[in-house]
Coordinates of C-alpha atoms and ligand atoms in Angstrom, one line a residue:
M17 CA 0.0 0.0 0.0
K18 CA 2.8 2.3 1.0
S19 CA 4.7 1.7 -2.3
A20 CA 1.5 2.3 -4.3
N21 CA 1.1 5.6 -2.6
T22 CA 4.7 6.5 -3.2
S23 CA 4.6 5.7 -6.9
K24 CA 1.3 7.6 -7.2
E25 CA 3.0 10.6 -5.5
L26 CA 6.0 10.3 -7.7
Y27 CA 3.8 10.3 -10.8
R28 CA 1.9 13.3 -9.5
Q29 CA 5.2 15.2 -9.1
L30 CA 6.6 14.1 -12.5
R31 CA 3.5 14.9 -14.3
A32 CA 3.6 18.5 -13.1
L33 CA 7.1 19.1 -14.4
P34 CA 7.8 21.1 -17.5
W35 CA 8.7 18.9 -20.5
E36 CA 12.3 20.0 -20.6
R37 CA 13.0 19.0 -17.0
L38 CA 11.1 15.7 -17.3
W39 CA 13.1 14.7 -20.4
K40 CA 16.5 16.1 -19.5
D41 CA 16.7 15.3 -15.8
E42 CA 14.2 12.6 -14.9
V43 CA 14.5 10.5 -18.0
Q44 CA 18.3 10.6 -17.8
K45 CA 18.1 9.7 -14.1
F46 CA 15.8 6.8 -15.0
D47 CA 18.1 5.6 -17.8
R48 CA 21.2 5.7 -15.6
A49 CA 19.6 4.1 -12.5
A50 CA 20.3 0.6 -11.4
A51 CA 17.6 -2.0 -12.1
R52 CA 15.8 -1.8 -8.8
D53 CA 15.7 2.0 -8.9
R54 CA 14.4 2.0 -12.5
F55 CA 11.6 -0.3 -11.4
E56 CA 10.6 2.1 -8.7
R57 CA 10.8 5.1 -11.0
V58 CA 8.7 3.6 -13.7
S59 CA 6.2 6.4 -13.4
V60 CA 8.6 8.5 -15.5
V61 CA 7.5 6.5 -18.5
R62 CA 3.9 7.2 -17.8
A63 CA 4.6 10.9 -17.2
V64 CA 6.4 11.1 -20.6
G65 CA 3.3 9.6 -22.3
V66 CA 1.2 12.4 -20.8
V67 CA 3.4 15.4 -20.7
F68 CA 4.9 15.0 -24.2
P69 CA 1.6 15.2 -26.1
E70 CA 0.7 18.2 -24.0
S71 CA 3.8 20.3 -24.3
G72 CA 6.7 18.4 -25.9
P73 CA 8.1 19.8 -29.2
A74 CA 7.1 17.9 -32.3
A75 CA 10.8 17.9 -33.4
Q76 CA 11.6 15.6 -30.5
R77 CA 8.9 13.0 -31.2
D78 CA 11.2 10.5 -33.0
E79 CA 13.7 10.7 -30.1
V80 CA 10.9 10.0 -27.5
R81 CA 9.5 7.2 -29.6
E82 CA 13.0 5.6 -29.9
W83 CA 13.4 5.7 -26.2
L84 CA 10.0 4.0 -25.6
R85 CA 10.8 1.4 -28.2
R86 CA 14.0 0.6 -26.4
L87 CA 12.0 0.1 -23.2
L88 CA 9.8 -2.4 -25.0
H89 CA 12.9 -4.7 -24.6
D90 CA 13.6 -3.9 -21.0
P91 CA 14.1 -7.1 -18.9
E92 CA 11.5 -5.8 -16.5
E93 CA 7.9 -6.7 -17.6
K94 CA 6.4 -3.7 -15.8
I95 CA 8.7 -1.2 -17.6
R96 CA 7.8 -2.9 -21.0
R97 CA 4.1 -2.5 -20.1
Y98 CA 4.4 1.1 -19.3
A99 CA 6.2 1.7 -22.5
M100 CA 3.4 0.0 -24.4
A101 CA 0.8 2.2 -22.8
A102 CA 2.8 5.4 -23.6
L103 CA 3.6 4.6 -27.2
P104 CA 0.2 5.3 -28.8
K105 CA 0.0 8.7 -27.0
I106 CA 3.3 9.8 -28.6
G107 CA 1.9 8.9 -32.0
A108 CA 3.2 5.4 -32.9
G109 CA 3.9 4.3 -36.4
A110 CA 4.3 1.2 -38.5
G111 CA 7.8 0.5 -37.0
D112 CA 6.3 0.3 -33.6
E113 CA 3.6 -2.1 -34.7
A114 CA 6.3 -4.4 -36.0
E115 CA 8.2 -4.2 -32.8
L116 CA 5.1 -5.0 -30.7
L117 CA 4.2 -7.9 -33.0
T118 CA 7.7 -9.3 -32.5
L119 CA 7.2 -9.2 -28.8
L120 CA 3.9 -11.0 -29.3
R121 CA 5.5 -13.7 -31.4
T122 CA 8.4 -14.2 -29.1
G123 CA 6.3 -15.4 -26.3
A124 CA 4.9 -12.7 -24.1
G125 CA 3.2 -13.9 -21.0
E126 CA -0.6 -13.7 -20.6
R127 CA -0.6 -10.4 -18.7
E128 CA 1.8 -8.8 -21.2
K129 CA -0.3 -10.1 -24.1
K130 CA -3.2 -8.2 -22.6
Y131 CA -1.2 -5.0 -22.7
L132 CA 0.1 -5.7 -26.1
G133 CA -3.4 -6.1 -27.2
R134 CA -4.5 -2.8 -25.8
T135 CA -1.7 -1.0 -27.6
L136 CA -2.3 -2.8 -30.8
D137 CA -6.0 -1.9 -30.4
K138 CA -4.9 1.7 -30.9
I139 CA -2.1 1.5 -33.4
G140 CA -2.5 -1.9 -35.2
G141 CA -3.0 -2.1 -38.9
E142 CA -2.9 -4.9 -41.6
A143 CA 0.2 -6.4 -40.1
T144 CA -1.7 -6.9 -36.8
L145 CA -4.6 -8.5 -38.6
E146 CA -2.2 -11.0 -40.2
A147 CA -0.5 -11.7 -36.9
L148 CA -3.9 -12.3 -35.3
A149 CA -4.9 -14.7 -38.0
E150 CA -1.6 -16.6 -37.6
T151 CA -1.4 -16.6 -33.8
G152 CA -4.9 -16.1 -32.6
A153 CA -3.2 -14.5 -29.6
L154 CA -5.2 -11.4 -28.9
G155 CA -8.8 -12.2 -29.5
V156 CA -11.8 -10.5 -31.1
R157 CA -11.5 -7.1 -29.3
T158 CA -8.2 -6.2 -31.0
E159 CA -9.4 -7.7 -34.3
Q160 CA -12.5 -5.6 -34.3
K161 CA -10.7 -2.4 -33.2
V162 CA -8.0 -2.8 -35.8
K163 CA -10.5 -3.5 -38.6
A164 CA -12.5 -0.4 -37.6
S165 CA -9.4 1.8 -37.5
I166 CA -8.3 0.5 -41.0
A167 CA -11.8 1.2 -42.3
R168 CA -11.9 4.6 -40.8
S169 CA -8.6 5.7 -42.2
Q170 CA -9.2 4.2 -45.7
A171 CA -12.6 5.6 -46.5
P172 CA -15.0 7.4 -44.1
S173 CA -18.4 5.7 -44.0
A174 CA -21.6 7.5 -44.0
V175 CA -25.4 7.2 -43.4
V176 CA -27.3 7.2 -46.7
L177 CA -30.3 9.4 -46.1
G178 CA -32.0 8.7 -49.4
A179 CA -31.9 4.9 -49.3
E180 CA -35.3 3.3 -49.3
I181 CA -36.3 1.1 -46.3
A182 CA -38.6 -1.3 -48.1
D183 CA -39.0 -3.5 -45.0
F184 CA -41.0 -0.9 -43.1
R185 CA -43.7 -3.0 -41.6
G186 CA -43.7 -3.2 -37.9
L187 CA -40.6 -0.9 -37.7
R188 CA -40.9 1.3 -34.6
I189 CA -39.2 4.7 -34.8
H190 CA -38.5 6.8 -31.7
L191 CA -38.4 10.6 -32.1
R192 CA -36.9 12.0 -29.0
G193 CA -36.7 15.5 -27.8
R194 CA -37.2 17.9 -24.9
A195 CA -39.9 16.9 -22.5
G196 CA -43.0 19.1 -22.9
L197 CA -42.8 19.4 -26.7
E198 CA -44.3 15.9 -27.5
E199 CA -47.7 17.2 -28.6
I200 CA -46.2 19.6 -31.1
V201 CA -44.0 16.7 -32.5
R202 CA -47.1 14.5 -32.7
E203 CA -49.0 17.2 -34.5
E204 CA -46.2 17.6 -37.0
V205 CA -46.0 13.9 -37.7
E206 CA -49.8 13.7 -38.2
A207 CA -49.7 16.7 -40.6
N208 CA -46.9 15.1 -42.6
G209 CA -48.9 12.0 -43.3
K210 CA -46.1 9.5 -44.0
F211 CA -46.0 8.1 -40.5
S212 CA -48.5 7.3 -37.9
V213 CA -48.1 7.9 -34.1
L214 CA -48.0 4.7 -32.0
D215 CA -47.3 6.2 -28.6
V216 CA -46.4 9.4 -26.7
Q217 CA -44.3 9.5 -23.5
P218 CA -42.4 12.3 -21.9
G219 CA -39.7 13.3 -24.4
L220 CA -40.6 10.6 -26.8
V221 CA -43.0 10.1 -29.7
A222 CA -43.0 6.6 -31.2
I223 CA -44.0 6.4 -34.8
T224 CA -44.2 3.9 -37.6
A225 CA -44.2 4.3 -41.4
Q226 CA -47.2 3.8 -43.6
A227 CA -45.2 2.8 -46.7
P228 CA -41.5 2.3 -47.7
F229 CA -39.6 5.4 -46.6
A230 CA -36.1 6.9 -46.4
L231 CA -34.4 8.5 -43.5
S232 CA -34.7 11.8 -45.4
D233 CA -38.5 11.5 -44.9
I234 CA -37.9 11.5 -41.1
F235 CA -35.6 14.5 -41.4
A236 CA -38.3 16.3 -43.2
L237 CA -39.8 16.6 -39.7
R238 CA -38.2 19.5 -37.8
C239 CA -39.6 19.3 -34.3
F240 CA -37.9 16.3 -32.9
G241 CA -34.3 16.2 -31.5
T242 CA -32.9 12.8 -32.4
V243 CA -34.3 9.7 -34.2
G244 CA -33.7 6.1 -33.3
I245 CA -35.0 3.1 -35.2
V246 CA -35.8 0.4 -32.6
L247 CA -33.8 -2.7 -33.4
G248 CA -35.5 -4.6 -30.6
V249 CA -35.9 -4.9 -26.8
A250 CA -33.2 -6.8 -25.0
K251 CA -35.1 -8.7 -22.3
S252 CA -33.9 -8.9 -18.8
G253 CA -35.5 -12.1 -17.7
G254 CA -35.6 -10.9 -14.1
G255 CA -32.1 -9.6 -13.4
S256 CA -30.1 -7.3 -15.6
V257 CA -29.9 -7.8 -19.4
S258 CA -27.1 -10.1 -20.4
P259 CA -24.4 -9.0 -22.9
D260 CA -25.6 -11.9 -25.2
A261 CA -29.1 -10.5 -25.2
F262 CA -27.8 -7.0 -26.4
A263 CA -25.5 -8.6 -28.9
A264 CA -28.3 -10.7 -30.4
V265 CA -30.3 -7.6 -31.1
I266 CA -27.3 -5.6 -32.5
A267 CA -26.4 -8.5 -34.9
S268 CA -30.0 -9.5 -35.7
P269 CA -31.0 -10.1 -39.3
Q270 CA -33.1 -6.9 -39.2
S271 CA -30.3 -4.9 -37.9
R272 CA -27.9 -6.3 -40.6
R273 CA -30.5 -5.5 -43.3
L274 CA -31.0 -1.9 -42.1
L275 CA -27.4 -1.1 -41.6
G276 CA -26.5 -2.7 -44.9
A277 CA -29.1 -0.7 -46.8
L278 CA -28.4 2.6 -45.0
T279 CA -24.6 2.7 -44.9
R280 CA -22.1 3.7 -47.5
G281 CA -18.7 2.1 -46.6
T282 CA -17.9 -0.1 -43.6
I283 CA -20.6 -0.4 -41.0
R284 CA -19.3 1.1 -37.8
Y285 CA -21.3 2.0 -34.6
R286 CA -20.8 3.5 -31.3
L287 CA -22.5 1.9 -28.3
E288 CA -24.1 4.2 -25.7
F289 CA -26.0 3.5 -22.5
V290 CA -28.0 6.7 -22.7
A291 CA -29.3 6.8 -19.2
K292 CA -26.3 5.3 -17.4
G293 CA -23.2 7.2 -18.6
H294 CA -20.0 5.3 -19.6
Q295 CA -20.2 1.6 -19.1
R296 CA -16.9 0.7 -20.6
A297 CA -16.8 -2.9 -19.4
A298 CA -20.3 -3.6 -20.6
V299 CA -19.8 -1.9 -23.9
R300 CA -16.6 -4.0 -24.5
E301 CA -18.4 -7.2 -23.6
I302 CA -21.4 -6.5 -25.8
A303 CA -19.3 -5.3 -28.7
N304 CA -17.1 -8.4 -28.6
R305 CA -20.2 -10.7 -28.6
A306 CA -21.9 -8.8 -31.4
Y307 CA -18.8 -9.0 -33.5
A308 CA -18.6 -12.7 -32.9
L309 CA -22.1 -13.0 -34.3
C310 CA -21.6 -10.6 -37.2
P311 CA -18.0 -9.5 -38.0
Q312 CA -19.3 -7.1 -40.7
I313 CA -20.7 -4.7 -38.1
L314 CA -17.8 -3.0 -36.2
N315 CA -18.0 -1.3 -32.9
D316 CA -16.0 1.9 -33.1
A317 CA -16.3 4.9 -30.8
R318 CA -14.5 7.3 -33.2
E319 CA -16.3 9.0 -36.1
A320 CA -18.8 6.2 -36.4
P321 CA -21.8 7.0 -38.7
W322 CA -24.2 5.2 -36.3
A323 CA -24.9 5.1 -32.6
V324 CA -26.6 2.1 -31.1
D325 CA -28.3 3.7 -28.1
I326 CA -29.6 1.7 -25.2
H327 CA -32.6 3.2 -23.4
P328 CA -34.4 1.8 -20.4
A329 CA -37.8 0.3 -21.5
A330 CA -40.7 -1.2 -19.5
D331 CA -39.8 -4.8 -20.3
G332 CA -36.0 -4.6 -20.7
E333 CA -33.7 -2.3 -22.6
S334 CA -34.6 -0.7 -25.9
V335 CA -31.8 -1.0 -28.5
E336 CA -32.0 1.8 -31.0
L337 CA -30.1 2.7 -34.2
R338 CA -29.4 6.5 -34.4
P339 CA -27.8 8.1 -37.4
R340 CA -25.0 10.4 -36.3
I341 CA -25.1 13.0 -39.0
S342 CA -23.3 16.2 -38.5
P343 CA -24.3 18.8 -39.2
D344 CA -28.0 17.8 -38.9
P345 CA -29.3 18.2 -42.5
R346 CA -32.2 20.2 -41.2
H347 CA -29.9 22.9 -39.9
A348 CA -27.5 23.3 -42.8
Y349 CA -28.3 27.0 -42.8
R350 CA -26.6 27.5 -39.5
L351 CA -23.4 29.0 -40.8
D352 CA -22.8 30.4 -37.3
D353 CA -24.0 30.3 -33.8
V354 CA -24.4 32.5 -30.7
P355 CA -23.5 31.3 -27.2
A356 CA -27.2 31.3 -26.1
A357 CA -28.6 29.9 -29.3
S358 CA -32.0 28.2 -29.1
H359 CA -32.2 24.4 -29.4
P360 CA -33.2 24.1 -33.1
P361 CA -36.1 21.7 -32.5
L362 CA -37.5 24.1 -29.9
A363 CA -37.4 26.9 -32.5
A364 CA -39.2 24.6 -34.9
C365 CA -41.8 23.7 -32.3
M366 CA -42.4 27.4 -31.5
A367 CA -42.9 28.1 -35.2
R368 CA -45.5 25.4 -35.5
L369 CA -47.2 26.5 -32.3
A370 CA -47.4 30.0 -33.8
G371 CA -49.0 28.6 -36.9
R372 CA -49.3 30.3 -40.2
Q373 CA -51.3 33.3 -41.4
E374 CA -50.9 34.9 -44.8
N375 CA -48.7 38.0 -45.3
E376 CA -47.2 37.8 -41.9
S377 CA -45.0 40.5 -40.4
V378 CA -42.9 38.7 -37.8
W379 CA -40.6 40.1 -35.1
D380 CA -38.1 38.3 -32.9
P381 CA -37.1 41.0 -30.3
F382 CA -34.2 38.8 -29.0
C383 CA -33.3 37.1 -32.3
G384 CA -29.8 35.8 -31.5
S385 CA -28.8 33.7 -34.5
G386 CA -32.3 33.8 -35.9
L387 CA -33.6 30.3 -35.5
E388 CA -37.2 31.1 -34.6
L389 CA -37.5 33.6 -37.5
I390 CA -36.1 31.0 -39.9
E391 CA -38.2 28.2 -38.7
R392 CA -41.4 30.3 -38.9
T393 CA -40.5 31.6 -42.4
R394 CA -40.0 28.1 -43.6
L395 CA -43.6 27.3 -42.9
G396 CA -44.7 29.9 -45.5
G397 CA -46.9 33.0 -45.5
V398 CA -44.3 35.4 -44.3
K399 CA -43.9 38.8 -46.0
R400 CA -41.6 40.7 -43.6
V401 CA -39.2 39.6 -40.9
F402 CA -37.7 41.8 -38.1
G403 CA -35.0 40.9 -35.7
S404 CA -33.4 42.8 -32.9
D405 CA -30.6 41.9 -30.5
L406 CA -28.3 43.7 -28.2
S407 CA -25.3 41.9 -29.7
A408 CA -23.9 43.2 -33.0
E409 CA -22.4 39.8 -33.6
A410 CA -25.8 38.1 -33.2
I411 CA -27.3 40.5 -35.6
A412 CA -24.6 39.8 -38.2
I413 CA -25.1 36.0 -37.7
A414 CA -28.9 36.1 -37.9
G415 CA -28.6 37.9 -41.2
R416 CA -26.2 35.4 -42.6
N417 CA -28.1 32.4 -41.4
F418 CA -31.4 33.8 -42.8
S419 CA -29.8 34.3 -46.2
A420 CA -28.3 30.8 -46.1
A421 CA -31.7 29.3 -45.4
Q422 CA -32.8 30.5 -48.9
L423 CA -36.4 31.4 -47.9
G424 CA -37.3 33.4 -51.0
A425 CA -38.6 36.9 -51.3
V426 CA -39.0 38.0 -47.7
A427 CA -38.1 41.5 -46.6
T428 CA -35.7 41.4 -43.6
R429 CA -34.5 44.0 -41.1
F430 CA -32.1 43.1 -38.4
A431 CA -31.0 45.8 -36.0
R432 CA -28.6 45.9 -33.0
C433 CA -30.5 47.6 -30.2
D434 CA -32.5 47.0 -27.0
F435 CA -35.8 45.5 -28.1
R436 CA -37.6 48.4 -26.4
D437 CA -36.0 50.8 -28.9
F438 CA -36.7 48.8 -32.0
P439 CA -40.3 50.0 -32.8
D440 CA -39.1 53.6 -32.8
L441 CA -35.9 52.8 -34.7
E442 CA -37.9 51.0 -37.4
K443 CA -40.9 53.3 -37.2
L444 CA -43.2 50.4 -36.6
P445 CA -46.7 51.8 -36.1
P446 CA -49.1 50.2 -33.5
H447 CA -50.8 47.0 -34.8
S448 CA -48.3 46.5 -37.6
L449 CA -47.2 43.0 -36.7
T450 CA -49.0 39.7 -36.9
L451 CA -46.5 37.6 -34.9
I452 CA -43.9 38.1 -32.2
I453 CA -41.9 34.9 -31.6
S454 CA -38.9 34.7 -29.3
N455 CA -36.7 32.8 -26.9
P456 CA -35.8 35.7 -24.6
P457 CA -32.8 35.8 -22.3
L458 CA -33.5 33.8 -19.2
G459 CA -30.9 35.4 -17.1
R460 CA -29.1 32.1 -16.4
R461 CA -25.8 32.5 -18.3
I462 CA -25.7 36.3 -18.3
P463 CA -27.4 37.9 -15.3
I464 CA -30.0 40.5 -16.3
R465 CA -31.0 43.4 -14.1
N466 CA -34.7 43.3 -13.5
L467 CA -35.5 40.2 -15.6
R468 CA -39.1 40.3 -14.6
G469 CA -39.3 43.9 -15.8
L470 CA -38.0 42.8 -19.2
F471 CA -40.8 40.3 -19.5
E472 CA -43.4 42.9 -18.5
D473 CA -42.0 45.2 -21.1
L474 CA -42.2 42.4 -23.7
F475 CA -45.9 42.0 -22.9
A476 CA -46.5 45.8 -23.1
T477 CA -44.6 46.1 -26.4
A478 CA -46.4 43.1 -27.9
A479 CA -49.8 44.5 -26.8
K480 CA -49.0 47.7 -28.7
L481 CA -47.5 46.3 -31.9
L482 CA -49.6 43.3 -32.6
A483 CA -52.6 43.7 -34.8
P484 CA -55.9 42.1 -33.5
G485 CA -55.6 38.4 -34.2
G486 CA -51.8 38.5 -33.9
R487 CA -49.9 36.2 -31.7
L488 CA -47.1 36.3 -29.1
V489 CA -45.2 33.0 -28.7
F490 CA -42.3 32.9 -26.3
T491 CA -40.5 31.0 -23.5
N492 CA -41.3 32.4 -20.1
P493 CA -39.2 31.6 -17.0
F494 CA -41.8 33.3 -14.8
H495 CA -45.1 32.1 -13.5
M496 CA -47.0 35.2 -14.4
E497 CA -50.3 36.1 -16.0
S498 CA -50.4 38.5 -18.9
P499 CA -50.3 42.1 -17.4
E500 CA -51.9 43.2 -20.7
P501 CA -55.7 42.5 -20.9
S502 CA -55.6 42.6 -24.7
L503 CA -53.2 39.5 -24.7
K504 CA -55.2 36.4 -24.0
L505 CA -53.4 33.2 -23.1
Q506 CA -54.0 30.4 -25.7
S507 CA -51.7 27.7 -24.5
R508 CA -49.1 27.1 -21.9
R509 CA -46.8 24.0 -21.4
S510 CA -43.9 23.3 -19.2
V511 CA -40.8 22.5 -21.3
D512 CA -37.4 21.1 -20.2
L513 CA -34.8 23.5 -21.5
G514 CA -32.0 21.2 -20.6
G515 CA -32.4 20.7 -16.9
F516 CA -34.4 23.9 -16.4
E517 CA -38.2 24.1 -16.6
C518 CA -39.7 27.0 -18.5
R519 CA -43.1 27.7 -19.9
L520 CA -43.8 27.8 -23.6
E521 CA -46.7 30.2 -23.9
S522 CA -48.8 31.5 -26.7
Y523 CA -51.1 34.6 -26.5
L524 CA -53.7 36.0 -28.9
K525 CA -54.1 39.7 -29.4
R526 CA -57.8 40.6 -28.9
A527 CA -59.5 43.4 -30.8
R528 CA -59.9 45.3 -27.6
Ligands
SAM620 C1 -31.7 33.0 -25.7 S1 -30.9 34.1 -26.8 C2 -31.8 34.0 -28.3 C3 -31.4 32.9 -29.1 C4 -32.0 32.9 -30.5 N1 -33.4 32.6 -30.5 C5 -31.2 32.0 -31.5 O1 -31.8 31.3 -32.2 O2 -30.0 32.0 -31.5 C6 -31.4 35.7 -26.1 C7 -30.8 36.9 -26.9 O3 -31.3 38.1 -26.3 C8 -30.4 39.1 -26.5 N2 -30.8 40.2 -25.5 C9 -30.6 40.2 -24.2 N3 -31.2 41.3 -23.7 C10 -31.7 42.0 -24.8 C11 -32.4 43.2 -24.9 N4 -32.7 44.0 -23.8 N5 -32.8 43.6 -26.1 C12 -32.5 42.9 -27.2 N6 -31.8 41.7 -27.2 C13 -31.4 41.3 -25.9 C14 -29.0 38.4 -26.2 O4 -28.0 39.1 -26.8 C15 -29.3 37.0 -26.8 O5 -28.7 36.9 -28.1

């Protein structure tokens, strides 16, 4: 126990050293030390693996790598293991792979093989695959990892949005998003007509297709956050779900068909336990078993085009296939962003909640990067768009994003000012707007003096500028009734804005 603490303490000290001192003093001391001392100072090797990538000069990389390679032949197994762990962090190359494979072939012990496997998981290539076929020494984990990394470096794979899913019957699709918005998502699905709604739960709308469809049909819907095609439910049979049960779903015939049809290039997926955080051991176990069942489907945490998400379900764990497409094709217009930008599906939900009138004049008093204005304009019927924001940067971004969205002949005016000054600045007469839609500052990231007063002013400005029949749609952090008798509450729902409850409200301007 004492020595574990001592070596931890030594590592802590070495890790805090500037690179120059670590390399010149400590590494030399280590090299010159007698065998027993070297063993005790092995933390130097670990510290080099951490400090060099952070602050070592690139010109010294070969020298450091050479040193680590020499250590791979140290008589002391522990030193060899530490060198193996540090090599990939320095940026190992083909020569290192050959060196490691020689060690593997010349009879490393079981524990050393495990470490060799971990290093080859990270740096192995074709030569490792050959050695695996020949010796069978390292097992499926390394084989799968190396195959995935070769595939990743040769040709990036991608989700094919336009491919038809002919086998649509009985396929359950989960549209997930912020809790509180489900009814708006449901309404959008029903209006679209290609899918029908099976079930609605907090943050989840389950749908199914009416006919063959493509993923692009799902991405025509704008109000959901993420989409998962349910591959199946891994059943628990009483206790926790076994890795074999998960693997059987991931490698099922249906999963193979879907992944085959919807992927260009090698099929790679990342496995995520959505509600449980990192579950490294479980992920490894499931991935190995799924690979044994279907070696064409590779688990790969890096740049994988698919995620296989595991969500708790009533009768086990729901295993769902989620395309990882970045940027989301629905938001290709977002050339730029502001720090407090709205969640895009929330902006789309707000636009649908506002609904469409003809020849609309729409204002977002706190427009930020312009998402609500863009989402509303996409629904049609908009003639004029106004945006105001205190930030000059936000105003420039909103203008650029709006142009990039290519929404046709709509007159736009974006101005940097306090929203209270905007009507005078733009000479907007009373009753000249049909819709005010906004995600105002909520005072969470940047404190706002008299935030409640800001919302009262928003009500007052809206009451003045909206024409009878016009609407005010916004997110309200306060439990407050409209202080303006002419603004009548139409709907109010609690929405989760990322761990923070807010109300999404819509008001109608009355004639009097
Ligand atoms: C939640 S963000 C809006 C995000 C926006 N909907 C988007 O899509 O990016 C709120 C915005 O209100 C602006 N703001 C804060 N106080 C303001 C005020 N008094 N008048 C105008 N804009 C204000 C902030 O600069 C910020 O960009």
